[in-house]
Amino acid sequence: MAPAKKGLLQCQSPIDSTKTCDSISRVTQVSSGSYRFENEILIDADGPVILLERAIATVQGNKLCETVRLAEIDKFAIFINGKPATSAERARYRANIKEKFAPIAGRAICTSVVPDEDGLQTVEASISGQRLPILDYTMKWVGPNDGWKVAP
């Protein structure tokens, strides 16, 4: 997490040619064993619809872990084409997210970072200790003023 301490952001699923990411995370260490993630996440390319989420992840060995809590979803801010979603739109998106996450509610999602080529890293995921490669994604550290944004 050394790049985060230098002010860099995590860009998930980066596309260099357009400087776009599926999500961007600002990571701040809150204690020796935990980090706060402030995430801007593309949840629907049509709009686009962006979700803002905050989460605390704890260090467990060489992994960062957080528990899925469905009640936290009600706190997520949602924007459509840069404007706050209406209450009806927020309710619809939050209900959809809760439905998708219900099967893993209360379980720990852990990730570990594996260096890759070309400055990319692969984030490997597991749920309750079971490795799930389908949840893996690429990530790179980017500067906050380098023009990267969350977009389709």
XYZ file of C-alpha atoms in Angstrom:
152
model
C 0.000 0.000 0.000
C 3.054 2.239 -0.258
C 1.685 4.043 -3.381
C -1.418 5.084 -1.411
C 0.807 6.730 1.185
C 2.246 8.822 -1.676
C -1.271 9.969 -2.659
C -1.741 7.655 -5.641
C -5.158 6.160 -6.442
C -6.093 2.620 -7.429
C -7.574 2.438 -10.937
C -9.410 -0.851 -11.424
C -9.606 -2.298 -14.956
C -7.662 0.592 -16.520
C -7.801 1.507 -20.201
C -4.698 3.567 -20.953
C -5.871 4.962 -24.309
C -8.888 6.705 -22.714
C -7.556 7.035 -19.142
C -10.700 5.366 -17.846
C -11.300 2.918 -15.006
C -14.257 0.796 -13.921
C -13.589 2.211 -10.468
C -11.120 4.429 -8.673
C -10.192 4.040 -5.016
C -8.562 6.514 -2.672
C -6.876 4.459 0.035
C -5.972 5.853 3.455
C -4.334 3.947 6.277
C -6.430 4.344 9.447
C -4.375 2.074 11.714
C -1.513 -0.391 11.447
C -4.021 -3.078 10.517
C -6.703 -1.292 8.494
C -7.309 0.962 5.486
C -10.219 3.136 4.403
C -11.261 2.800 0.771
C -13.257 5.625 -0.808
C -14.506 4.075 -4.023
C -16.056 5.626 -7.111
C -17.581 2.706 -9.041
C -19.206 2.496 -12.479
C -22.368 0.436 -11.947
C -24.137 1.152 -15.231
C -22.572 2.405 -18.462
C -25.936 3.833 -19.514
C -25.960 7.217 -17.874
C -23.238 6.632 -16.769
C -24.242 5.648 -13.230
C -21.525 6.056 -10.593
C -21.737 4.809 -7.020
C -19.699 6.319 -4.177
C -18.846 3.908 -1.390
C -16.647 3.956 1.706
C -15.347 0.779 3.295
C -12.794 -0.297 5.865
C -10.566 -3.247 5.005
C -8.421 -5.036 7.553
C -5.043 -6.603 6.965
C -5.055 -10.386 7.339
C -1.632 -11.741 6.441
C -0.892 -10.533 2.900
C -4.568 -9.813 2.158
C -7.014 -6.983 2.706
C -10.445 -8.170 3.855
C -13.854 -6.662 4.429
C -17.205 -8.139 5.374
C -20.180 -7.589 3.075
C -22.893 -5.715 4.994
C -26.112 -5.145 3.048
C -27.213 -2.290 5.348
C -24.158 -0.281 4.226
C -25.564 -0.166 0.684
C -28.225 2.297 1.871
C -25.432 4.801 2.555
C -24.016 4.707 -0.990
C -24.356 7.943 -2.959
C -25.392 7.414 -6.588
C -24.914 9.802 -9.491
C -26.345 9.606 -13.007
C -24.496 11.593 -15.667
C -22.805 13.586 -12.898
C -26.018 14.529 -11.063
C -27.382 13.005 -7.838
C -29.879 10.231 -8.537
C -33.487 10.803 -7.499
C -34.763 8.896 -4.477
C -36.595 6.465 -6.779
C -33.456 5.880 -8.858
C -31.341 5.394 -5.714
C -33.874 2.907 -4.347
C -33.862 0.929 -7.613
C -30.069 0.742 -7.870
C -29.604 -0.047 -4.183
C -32.197 -2.849 -4.362
C -30.385 -4.308 -7.383
C -27.024 -4.166 -5.592
C -28.462 -5.782 -2.455
C -29.942 -8.598 -4.531
C -26.579 -9.275 -6.168
C -24.674 -9.216 -2.870
C -27.241 -11.112 -0.763
C -25.587 -14.529 -1.344
C -22.331 -13.299 0.195
C -23.758 -11.050 2.933
C -21.868 -11.399 6.180
C -18.955 -13.165 4.506
C -15.403 -11.880 4.197
C -14.112 -10.818 0.796
C -10.320 -10.751 0.737
C -7.963 -9.546 -1.960
C -4.254 -9.825 -2.545
C -2.211 -7.966 -5.148
C 0.093 -9.801 -7.550
C 2.529 -7.700 -9.647
C 2.008 -8.088 -13.371
C 3.607 -6.704 -16.512
C 3.433 -3.145 -17.861
C 2.833 -1.567 -14.442
C -0.386 -3.486 -13.973
C -1.190 -5.624 -10.989
C -3.705 -8.423 -10.675
C -6.011 -8.271 -7.683
C -6.939 -11.826 -6.711
C -10.129 -12.352 -4.742
C -11.474 -14.928 -2.330
C -14.688 -15.187 -0.349
C -14.555 -16.829 3.083
C -11.171 -18.297 2.166
C -12.257 -19.806 -1.168
C -10.306 -18.447 -4.168
C -12.630 -17.122 -6.898
C -10.665 -16.185 -10.043
C -13.861 -14.900 -11.707
C -13.671 -11.905 -9.321
C -10.041 -11.040 -10.190
C -9.281 -7.777 -11.967
C -6.337 -5.667 -13.070
C -5.329 -2.526 -11.237
C -2.742 0.205 -11.524
C -1.757 3.104 -9.319
C -2.412 6.519 -10.914
C -1.861 10.107 -9.885
C -4.906 12.094 -8.743
C -4.102 14.857 -11.261
C -3.196 12.604 -14.199
C -6.621 12.774 -15.879
C -7.956 9.324 -14.964
C -11.711 9.003 -14.475
C -14.435 6.437 -13.917
C -16.274 5.970 -17.198
C -17.484 3.257 -19.593
